[in-house]
Amino acid sequence: MAESKEKHESGLLAPTSYDKEPPRDPSLIINSKTPFNAEPPVGALAQSFITPTPHFYKRNHGPIPILENEEEYRLTIDGLLPHPIKLTLAQLKSLGKEVVVASLMCAGNRRTEMSRLKAVRGVGWGPAAVGNAVWGGVPLSRVLQLAGVSQGAWETHSGGRHVEFVSVDRCKEEKGGPYRASIPLHMATCPDQEVLLAYEMNGEPLPRDHGCPLRAVVPGVIGARSVKWLDRINILADECQGFFQQLDYKMFPPWVDWDNVNWSSRSSIQDFPVQLAVCSPTSKDSIAPGSKVTVKGYALSGGGRKIERVDVSVDGGATWAEAQRLPQEGTHGRWAWTLWSLSAIVNPPCQIIAKCVDVASNTQPERVETIWNLRGVLNNSWFRVDIEPPKARL
Ligand SMILES: Nc1nc2c(c(=O)[nH]1)N[C@H]1C(S)=C(S)[C@@H](COP(=O)(O)O)O[C@H]1N2
Ligand SMILES: [Mo]
């Protein structure tokens, strides 16, 4: 089909069908095949501070774009600029590489758990729509400065201006148009926010599933704003008007449903809240009463807030102990998750519960009921795992 060969200004091709998808790790749990949405078994996550790329969750809204020739790639920067500018990958790389260790998390992480209470719309996700990677690329603030958009000078008194990332993938929600999303201009121009235009993931060129050749990585913010396969960046007077910014990824109270939802009444989500999961044991592990187990998991918070404390109960909340936060490898800033563990004697049947607090003393809600929302986003309620003893042999 000629259409499937349509090349965008960036040199990226956007297939209309799913017959040219990249190979994927067979251990991934597939939540939707087309578009491809998958997460690793949750137990794999607590095994390493850096999530190996094959195990990193994959969240897509259309077929994966293709770059046939790296030299043809062009990133356009446009919008309110007096003249659009175009940059090759080599030009972007010549601006100097920075490395940021940052966790990405989908706003739909733990959606399946929320939908058990009452159905929500959206792809089901377990607790592994999150990962921590080493991203290599050029700081967005540096690229914008080159384009003449610097901190302060371009901001209005009321804030308001945004930086929009536009891809080429064909999304149903955008009626076949590309995925796009925006972040506030002050976030994009501030070097301390460490927003990257990444061309490397875990020391390798960005793989196709994760945005080859160039993606935004917006640390501390829901994954939806870290747009993959960048075609262009627009400086806008206002927020992006696309589906994923206006009609999705907003948080509503539990009493709002599809018959009375008013999307324009709510802000689009940027920073994610404090979140955690128990990675092991899982409810599939039967454990003999009196066994010593190591309870392990991840915890993270948005906006660069580190984790201050992780509390664990192995008796359904009757008693609590503080988990040990694991020392993290190498140099990293404030955007990475915290892995934690606690050894305890368990007496199944029992419920393991974990909850955490970030450095701003933000806590997690005890019950999912209090934060149920129609799109099933930001389920950060206390994490509960029911453990059964082995079945008695007859
Ligand atoms: N172009 C494009 N960018 C995108 C998406 C997409 O479907 N298309 N999905 C977003 C969402 S919702 C998430 S959670 C992250 C997932 O990134 P990953 O697949 O590298 O884990 O990418 C974001 N960027
Ligand atoms: Mo997402």
Short mmCIF file of C-alpha atoms and ligand atoms in Angstrom, two decimals:
data_model
loop_
_atom_site.label_atom_id
_atom_site.label_comp_id
_atom_site.label_asym_id
_atom_site.label_seq_id
_atom_site.Cartn_x
_atom_site.Cartn_y
_atom_site.Cartn_z
CA MET A 1 0.00 0.00 0.00
CA ALA A 2 1.46 3.36 -1.01
CA GLU A 3 -0.08 4.95 2.05
CA SER A 4 1.84 2.75 4.45
CA LYS A 5 5.04 4.13 2.94
CA GLU A 6 4.07 7.68 3.77
CA LYS A 7 7.18 9.42 4.95
CA HIS A 8 6.95 12.28 7.39
CA GLU A 9 9.16 15.38 7.43
CA SER A 10 11.33 13.64 10.01
CA GLY A 11 12.13 10.78 7.62
CA LEU A 12 10.04 8.40 9.77
CA LEU A 13 7.56 6.03 8.16
CA ALA A 14 4.26 5.36 9.89
CA PRO A 15 2.88 1.93 8.95
CA THR A 16 -0.90 1.49 8.81
CA SER A 17 -0.72 -2.20 9.72
CA TYR A 18 0.93 -4.32 12.36
CA ASP A 19 2.97 -6.57 10.07
CA LYS A 20 6.31 -4.82 10.66
CA GLU A 21 6.47 -4.85 14.44
CA PRO A 22 9.85 -5.43 16.14
CA PRO A 23 10.68 -8.73 17.93
CA ARG A 24 9.80 -8.81 21.63
CA ASP A 25 10.84 -10.77 24.70
CA PRO A 26 8.61 -13.85 25.17
CA SER A 27 8.46 -13.36 28.96
CA LEU A 28 6.35 -10.19 28.57
CA ILE A 29 2.70 -10.34 29.61
CA ILE A 30 0.70 -9.04 26.65
CA ASN A 31 -2.22 -6.79 27.60
CA SER A 32 -3.08 -5.91 24.01
CA LYS A 33 -1.45 -7.22 20.84
CA THR A 34 -2.41 -4.47 18.37
CA PRO A 35 -1.38 -1.89 19.44
CA PHE A 36 1.31 -3.74 21.39
CA ASN A 37 0.98 -3.19 25.14
CA ALA A 38 2.94 -5.43 27.47
CA GLU A 39 4.59 -5.54 30.87
CA PRO A 40 7.09 -7.93 32.49
CA PRO A 41 6.07 -10.35 35.25
CA VAL A 42 6.14 -8.10 38.34
CA GLY A 43 8.74 -10.35 40.03
CA ALA A 44 11.31 -9.36 37.39
CA LEU A 45 11.12 -5.68 38.34
CA ALA A 46 12.67 -5.95 41.82
CA GLN A 47 15.61 -7.95 40.46
CA SER A 48 17.57 -4.97 39.17
CA PHE A 49 17.75 -1.25 39.83
CA ILE A 50 18.04 -0.69 36.06
CA THR A 51 15.27 -2.48 34.18
CA PRO A 52 16.77 -4.45 31.26
CA THR A 53 15.35 -3.05 28.01
CA PRO A 54 13.66 -6.32 26.89
CA HIS A 55 11.71 -6.31 30.19
CA PHE A 56 10.79 -2.62 30.10
CA TYR A 57 7.02 -2.15 29.66
CA LYS A 58 5.86 -1.18 26.19
CA ARG A 59 2.92 1.17 25.79
CA ASN A 60 1.76 2.01 22.26
CA HIS A 61 -1.32 3.49 20.60
CA GLY A 62 -0.59 2.41 17.01
CA PRO A 63 1.86 0.48 14.80
CA ILE A 64 5.55 1.10 15.53
CA PRO A 65 7.13 3.70 13.16
CA ILE A 66 10.20 2.85 11.07
CA LEU A 67 13.34 4.86 10.36
CA GLU A 68 15.01 3.39 7.29
CA ASN A 69 18.01 5.70 7.23
CA GLU A 70 19.32 7.56 10.26
CA GLU A 71 20.95 10.22 8.09
CA GLU A 72 17.56 11.22 6.73
CA TYR A 73 16.16 11.99 10.17
CA ARG A 74 15.20 15.62 10.88
CA LEU A 75 13.64 17.09 14.02
CA THR A 76 11.61 20.23 13.29
CA ILE A 77 11.13 22.88 15.97
CA ASP A 78 8.26 25.21 15.17
CA GLY A 79 5.17 26.89 16.58
CA LEU A 80 5.69 30.38 17.99
CA LEU A 81 9.27 30.54 16.65
CA PRO A 82 9.86 33.28 14.06
CA HIS A 83 11.34 30.60 11.74
CA PRO A 84 11.12 26.83 12.09
CA ILE A 85 14.44 25.06 12.55
CA LYS A 86 15.47 21.57 11.51
CA LEU A 87 18.14 19.48 13.18
CA THR A 88 19.77 16.22 12.10
CA LEU A 89 20.59 13.54 14.63
CA ALA A 90 24.29 14.39 14.23
CA GLN A 91 23.58 18.05 15.00
CA LEU A 92 21.56 17.09 18.09
CA LYS A 93 24.35 14.77 19.27
CA SER A 94 26.95 17.53 18.77
CA LEU A 95 25.17 19.60 21.45
CA GLY A 96 26.61 17.26 24.10
CA LYS A 97 25.28 14.09 25.66
CA GLU A 98 23.80 13.94 29.14
CA VAL A 99 22.76 10.79 30.95
CA VAL A 100 19.72 10.69 33.24
CA VAL A 101 18.57 7.71 35.30
CA ALA A 102 14.80 8.03 35.36
CA SER A 103 11.78 5.84 35.93
CA LEU A 104 8.92 5.99 33.46
CA MET A 105 5.48 5.00 34.66
CA CYS A 106 2.24 4.71 32.75
CA ALA A 107 -0.72 6.52 34.37
CA GLY A 108 -2.61 3.24 33.81
CA ASN A 109 -0.23 1.22 36.01
CA ARG A 110 -2.38 -1.03 38.32
CA ARG A 111 -5.54 -0.28 36.30
CA THR A 112 -6.72 -3.93 36.39
CA GLU A 113 -6.85 -3.79 40.17
CA MET A 114 -9.04 -0.68 40.01
CA SER A 115 -11.37 -2.24 37.42
CA ARG A 116 -12.07 -5.16 39.76
CA LEU A 117 -14.01 -2.74 41.91
CA LYS A 118 -16.03 -1.35 38.99
CA ALA A 119 -15.27 -1.46 35.26
CA VAL A 120 -13.07 1.30 33.82
CA ARG A 121 -12.23 2.01 30.16
CA GLY A 122 -8.68 1.36 29.01
CA VAL A 123 -6.08 -1.35 28.43
CA GLY A 124 -5.69 -3.48 31.55
CA TRP A 125 -2.34 -3.18 33.33
CA GLY A 126 -0.92 -5.07 36.28
CA PRO A 127 1.64 -3.39 38.57
CA ALA A 128 4.55 -3.53 36.09
CA ALA A 129 3.75 -0.63 33.71
CA VAL A 130 6.85 1.05 35.13
CA GLY A 131 10.60 0.71 34.66
CA ASN A 132 13.85 2.47 35.46
CA ALA A 133 16.35 3.12 32.69
CA VAL A 134 19.52 5.03 31.89
CA TRP A 135 18.56 7.53 29.21
CA GLY A 136 21.21 9.20 27.08
CA GLY A 137 20.46 12.24 24.98
CA VAL A 138 20.55 15.98 24.66
CA PRO A 139 18.83 18.19 27.26
CA LEU A 140 15.67 19.74 25.81
CA SER A 141 16.59 23.04 27.51
CA ARG A 142 19.81 23.16 25.45
CA VAL A 143 17.98 22.46 22.18
CA LEU A 144 15.38 25.11 22.94
CA GLN A 145 18.10 27.61 23.78
CA LEU A 146 19.66 26.95 20.37
CA ALA A 147 16.23 27.72 18.90
CA GLY A 148 16.23 31.01 20.83
CA VAL A 149 13.76 29.85 23.49
CA SER A 150 15.44 30.39 26.82
CA GLN A 151 14.38 30.20 30.44
CA GLY A 152 12.48 33.26 31.60
CA ALA A 153 12.50 35.27 28.37
CA TRP A 154 9.83 33.13 26.71
CA GLU A 155 7.57 32.69 29.68
CA THR A 156 4.49 34.80 30.08
CA HIS A 157 3.40 36.24 33.44
CA SER A 158 0.60 33.73 33.67
CA GLY A 159 2.72 30.76 32.58
CA GLY A 160 0.51 29.10 30.03
CA ARG A 161 2.93 28.42 27.21
CA HIS A 162 3.65 24.78 26.47
CA VAL A 163 6.12 22.72 24.52
CA GLU A 164 4.36 20.13 22.37
CA PHE A 165 5.95 16.87 21.22
CA VAL A 166 4.48 15.41 18.02
CA SER A 167 5.09 11.91 16.71
CA VAL A 168 4.10 10.14 13.47
CA ASP A 169 2.31 7.01 14.74
CA ARG A 170 -1.29 6.46 13.68
CA CYS A 171 -3.56 6.44 16.70
CA LYS A 172 -7.23 5.51 16.66
CA GLU A 173 -7.91 8.12 19.33
CA GLU A 174 -6.45 10.83 17.06
CA LYS A 175 -8.52 9.49 14.11
CA GLY A 176 -5.41 8.04 12.48
CA GLY A 177 -3.28 11.07 13.31
CA PRO A 178 -0.11 11.07 15.39
CA TYR A 179 0.31 10.86 19.15
CA ARG A 180 1.08 14.24 20.70
CA ALA A 181 1.33 15.73 24.17
CA SER A 182 2.79 18.80 25.83
CA ILE A 183 4.55 19.95 28.99
CA PRO A 184 4.71 23.47 30.44
CA LEU A 185 7.36 25.66 28.79
CA HIS A 186 8.99 26.45 32.15
CA MET A 187 9.55 22.72 32.70
CA ALA A 188 11.02 22.30 29.22
CA THR A 189 13.45 25.22 29.51
CA CYS A 190 14.61 24.53 33.08
CA PRO A 191 17.92 22.57 33.07
CA ASP A 192 17.17 21.17 36.57
CA GLN A 193 14.09 19.37 35.26
CA GLU A 194 16.46 17.30 33.11
CA VAL A 195 13.95 16.76 30.31
CA LEU A 196 15.87 14.84 27.64
CA LEU A 197 15.57 14.26 23.95
CA ALA A 198 16.87 10.73 24.31
CA TYR A 199 18.58 8.70 21.59
CA GLU A 200 19.95 6.01 23.94
CA MET A 201 18.34 3.65 26.44
CA ASN A 202 20.53 1.61 28.79
CA GLY A 203 23.65 2.42 26.77
CA GLU A 204 22.24 1.27 23.40
CA PRO A 205 20.60 3.23 20.58
CA LEU A 206 16.90 3.68 21.38
CA PRO A 207 15.08 0.54 20.19
CA ARG A 208 12.05 0.83 17.90
CA ASP A 209 9.53 -0.01 20.64
CA HIS A 210 10.85 2.81 22.82
CA GLY A 211 10.97 5.61 20.24
CA CYS A 212 13.82 5.13 17.74
CA PRO A 213 15.60 7.37 16.90
CA LEU A 214 14.51 10.14 19.31
CA ARG A 215 11.99 10.48 22.14
CA ALA A 216 11.20 12.88 24.93
CA VAL A 217 11.94 11.64 28.45
CA VAL A 218 10.15 13.82 31.00
CA PRO A 219 11.33 12.62 34.44
CA GLY A 220 8.82 12.61 37.30
CA VAL A 221 5.85 12.98 34.93
CA ILE A 222 3.40 10.28 33.71
CA GLY A 223 4.76 8.30 30.74
CA ALA A 224 2.12 9.78 28.42
CA ARG A 225 4.14 13.01 28.07
CA SER A 226 7.37 11.20 27.09
CA VAL A 227 6.49 11.13 23.39
CA LYS A 228 8.30 8.55 21.25
CA TRP A 229 9.44 8.78 17.58
CA LEU A 230 9.61 12.57 17.59
CA ASP A 231 8.71 14.30 14.34
CA ARG A 232 8.43 17.85 15.65
CA ILE A 233 8.40 20.06 18.71
CA ASN A 234 6.05 23.05 18.74
CA ILE A 235 6.19 26.03 21.08
CA LEU A 236 2.54 26.77 21.85
CA ALA A 237 0.67 29.64 23.49
CA ASP A 238 -1.41 27.02 25.33
CA GLU A 239 -1.54 23.33 26.09
CA CYS A 240 -1.57 20.73 23.32
CA GLN A 241 -5.13 20.29 22.04
CA GLY A 242 -4.70 16.60 21.18
CA PHE A 243 -6.81 13.73 22.49
CA PHE A 244 -4.27 12.50 25.02
CA GLN A 245 -3.98 15.94 26.63
CA GLN A 246 -7.65 17.00 26.53
CA LEU A 247 -9.83 13.85 26.55
CA ASP A 248 -7.65 11.41 28.46
CA TYR A 249 -5.11 11.30 31.31
CA LYS A 250 -7.18 13.43 33.66
CA MET A 251 -8.20 12.49 37.17
CA PHE A 252 -11.91 12.53 38.05
CA PRO A 253 -13.61 11.77 41.36
CA PRO A 254 -15.39 8.39 41.78
CA TRP A 255 -18.87 9.89 41.24
CA VAL A 256 -18.06 11.09 37.70
CA ASP A 257 -18.89 8.54 35.00
CA TRP A 258 -19.19 8.48 31.19
CA ASP A 259 -22.70 10.00 31.25
CA ASN A 260 -21.66 13.14 33.16
CA VAL A 261 -17.95 13.61 32.49
CA ASN A 262 -16.82 17.12 31.54
CA TRP A 263 -13.25 16.77 30.32
CA SER A 264 -12.54 20.49 30.19
CA SER A 265 -13.28 20.81 33.92
CA ARG A 266 -10.02 19.08 34.91
CA SER A 267 -6.30 19.63 34.45
CA SER A 268 -4.22 17.23 32.42
CA ILE A 269 -1.99 15.06 34.57
CA GLN A 270 1.73 15.90 34.63
CA ASP A 271 3.60 14.73 37.82
CA PHE A 272 2.57 11.29 39.05
CA PRO A 273 1.72 10.66 42.72
CA VAL A 274 3.57 8.47 45.23
CA GLN A 275 3.31 4.82 44.13
CA LEU A 276 4.56 1.37 45.09
CA ALA A 277 4.16 -2.35 44.46
CA VAL A 278 5.17 -5.59 46.09
CA CYS A 279 7.08 -7.56 43.43
CA SER A 280 7.55 -10.69 45.51
CA PRO A 281 6.00 -12.78 46.86
CA THR A 282 2.94 -12.70 44.61
CA SER A 283 -0.48 -14.22 45.25
CA LYS A 284 0.60 -17.17 43.06
CA ASP A 285 3.22 -18.23 45.64
CA SER A 286 1.79 -20.50 48.32
CA ILE A 287 3.86 -20.26 51.49
CA ALA A 288 3.90 -22.56 54.54
CA PRO A 289 2.96 -20.91 57.86
CA GLY A 290 6.03 -19.85 59.87
CA SER A 291 8.22 -19.37 56.77
CA LYS A 292 10.73 -16.55 56.57
CA VAL A 293 10.19 -14.58 53.37
CA THR A 294 11.83 -11.56 51.81
CA VAL A 295 9.16 -9.10 50.74
CA LYS A 296 10.50 -6.98 47.86
CA GLY A 297 9.19 -4.18 45.73
CA TYR A 298 9.62 -0.79 44.09
CA ALA A 299 8.47 2.67 45.22
CA LEU A 300 8.59 6.04 43.45
CA SER A 301 7.06 9.48 43.44
CA GLY A 302 6.63 12.21 40.84
CA GLY A 303 8.23 15.63 40.52
CA GLY A 304 11.67 14.44 41.66
CA ARG A 305 10.49 13.59 45.18
CA LYS A 306 12.45 10.65 46.58
CA ILE A 307 10.98 7.94 48.79
CA GLU A 308 11.32 8.65 52.49
CA ARG A 309 9.87 5.46 53.97
CA VAL A 310 8.27 2.14 53.02
CA ASP A 311 5.99 0.42 55.56
CA VAL A 312 5.14 -3.26 55.30
CA SER A 313 2.64 -5.41 57.19
CA VAL A 314 2.49 -9.19 56.83
CA ASP A 315 -0.62 -9.54 58.98
CA GLY A 316 -3.20 -7.52 57.09
CA GLY A 317 -2.30 -4.23 58.75
CA ALA A 318 -2.31 -5.29 62.43
CA THR A 319 1.43 -4.61 62.80
CA TRP A 320 3.90 -2.73 60.59
CA ALA A 321 7.66 -2.62 60.05
CA GLU A 322 9.83 -0.32 57.97
CA ALA A 323 11.41 -1.93 54.91
CA GLN A 324 15.02 -1.37 54.01
CA ARG A 325 15.52 0.92 51.04
CA LEU A 326 18.26 -0.60 48.90
CA PRO A 327 21.40 1.42 48.21
CA GLN A 328 21.32 2.31 44.57
CA GLU A 329 24.04 1.59 42.11
CA GLY A 330 26.18 4.22 40.44
CA THR A 331 25.46 7.90 40.27
CA HIS A 332 21.90 8.95 39.77
CA GLY A 333 19.72 11.89 40.62
CA ARG A 334 16.24 12.23 41.99
CA TRP A 335 14.26 10.69 39.13
CA ALA A 336 14.89 7.00 39.79
CA TRP A 337 12.71 4.63 41.76
CA THR A 338 13.69 3.05 45.08
CA LEU A 339 13.85 -0.71 45.45
CA TRP A 340 13.13 -2.00 48.95
CA SER A 341 13.00 -5.26 50.90
CA LEU A 342 12.01 -6.65 54.28
CA SER A 343 12.50 -10.11 55.81
CA ALA A 344 9.57 -11.35 57.86
CA ILE A 345 7.95 -14.49 59.20
CA VAL A 346 4.60 -15.02 57.49
CA ASN A 347 1.65 -17.07 58.64
CA PRO A 348 -0.68 -17.68 55.67
CA PRO A 349 -3.50 -17.29 55.06
CA CYS A 350 -2.56 -13.63 55.44
CA GLN A 351 -2.42 -10.36 53.59
CA ILE A 352 0.85 -8.54 52.93
CA ILE A 353 0.32 -4.79 52.67
CA ALA A 354 2.85 -2.16 51.62
CA LYS A 355 2.59 1.63 51.52
CA CYS A 356 5.11 4.45 51.29
CA VAL A 357 5.74 8.12 51.97
CA ASP A 358 7.77 10.54 49.82
CA VAL A 359 10.05 13.36 51.01
CA ALA A 360 7.12 15.81 50.89
CA SER A 361 5.23 13.45 53.27
CA ASN A 362 2.74 12.52 50.56
CA THR A 363 1.06 9.23 51.45
CA GLN A 364 -0.92 6.66 49.49
CA PRO A 365 -4.68 6.23 49.86
CA GLU A 366 -5.64 3.18 51.89
CA ARG A 367 -8.54 2.07 49.70
CA VAL A 368 -8.89 2.00 45.92
CA GLU A 369 -12.61 2.92 46.31
CA THR A 370 -11.67 6.47 47.29
CA ILE A 371 -9.75 7.09 44.05
CA TRP A 372 -11.73 5.01 41.51
CA ASN A 373 -12.02 6.98 38.27
CA LEU A 374 -13.64 6.20 34.92
CA ARG A 375 -10.36 5.89 33.00
CA GLY A 376 -8.65 3.90 35.73
CA VAL A 377 -5.62 6.17 36.02
CA LEU A 378 -3.26 6.72 38.95
CA ASN A 379 -4.25 3.76 41.09
CA ASN A 380 -1.75 4.30 43.89
CA SER A 381 -3.73 2.74 46.74
CA TRP A 382 -1.95 0.60 49.37
CA PHE A 383 -0.61 -2.55 47.71
CA ARG A 384 -2.14 -5.80 49.01
CA VAL A 385 -1.09 -9.40 48.32
CA ASP A 386 -3.16 -12.30 49.62
CA ILE A 387 -0.95 -15.27 50.52
CA GLU A 388 -2.36 -18.77 50.91
CA PRO A 389 -0.69 -21.79 52.55
CA PRO A 390 0.06 -24.80 50.30
CA LYS A 391 -3.05 -26.93 49.74
CA ALA A 392 -3.18 -29.91 52.12
CA ARG A 393 -2.67 -33.26 50.32
CA LEU A 394 -5.70 -35.51 50.54
N1 LIG B 1 4.44 8.50 19.90
C1 LIG B 1 3.99 7.92 21.02
N2 LIG B 1 4.58 8.23 22.20
C2 LIG B 1 4.15 7.66 23.33
C3 LIG B 1 3.05 6.74 23.34
C4 LIG B 1 2.47 6.42 22.09
O1 LIG B 1 1.54 5.59 22.00
N3 LIG B 1 2.97 7.02 20.96
N4 LIG B 1 2.61 6.23 24.53
C5 LIG B 1 2.91 7.03 25.73
C6 LIG B 1 2.59 6.37 26.99
S1 LIG B 1 0.97 6.40 27.48
C7 LIG B 1 3.57 5.86 27.81
S2 LIG B 1 3.19 5.25 29.33
C8 LIG B 1 5.00 5.82 27.38
C9 LIG B 1 5.52 4.40 27.38
O2 LIG B 1 6.85 4.35 26.97
P1 LIG B 1 7.56 2.97 26.69
O3 LIG B 1 6.72 2.20 25.71
O4 LIG B 1 8.92 3.31 26.20
O5 LIG B 1 7.61 2.25 28.01
O6 LIG B 1 5.16 6.34 26.08
C10 LIG B 1 4.37 7.46 25.76
N5 LIG B 1 4.78 8.00 24.48
MO MO B 2 0.84 5.58 29.60
#
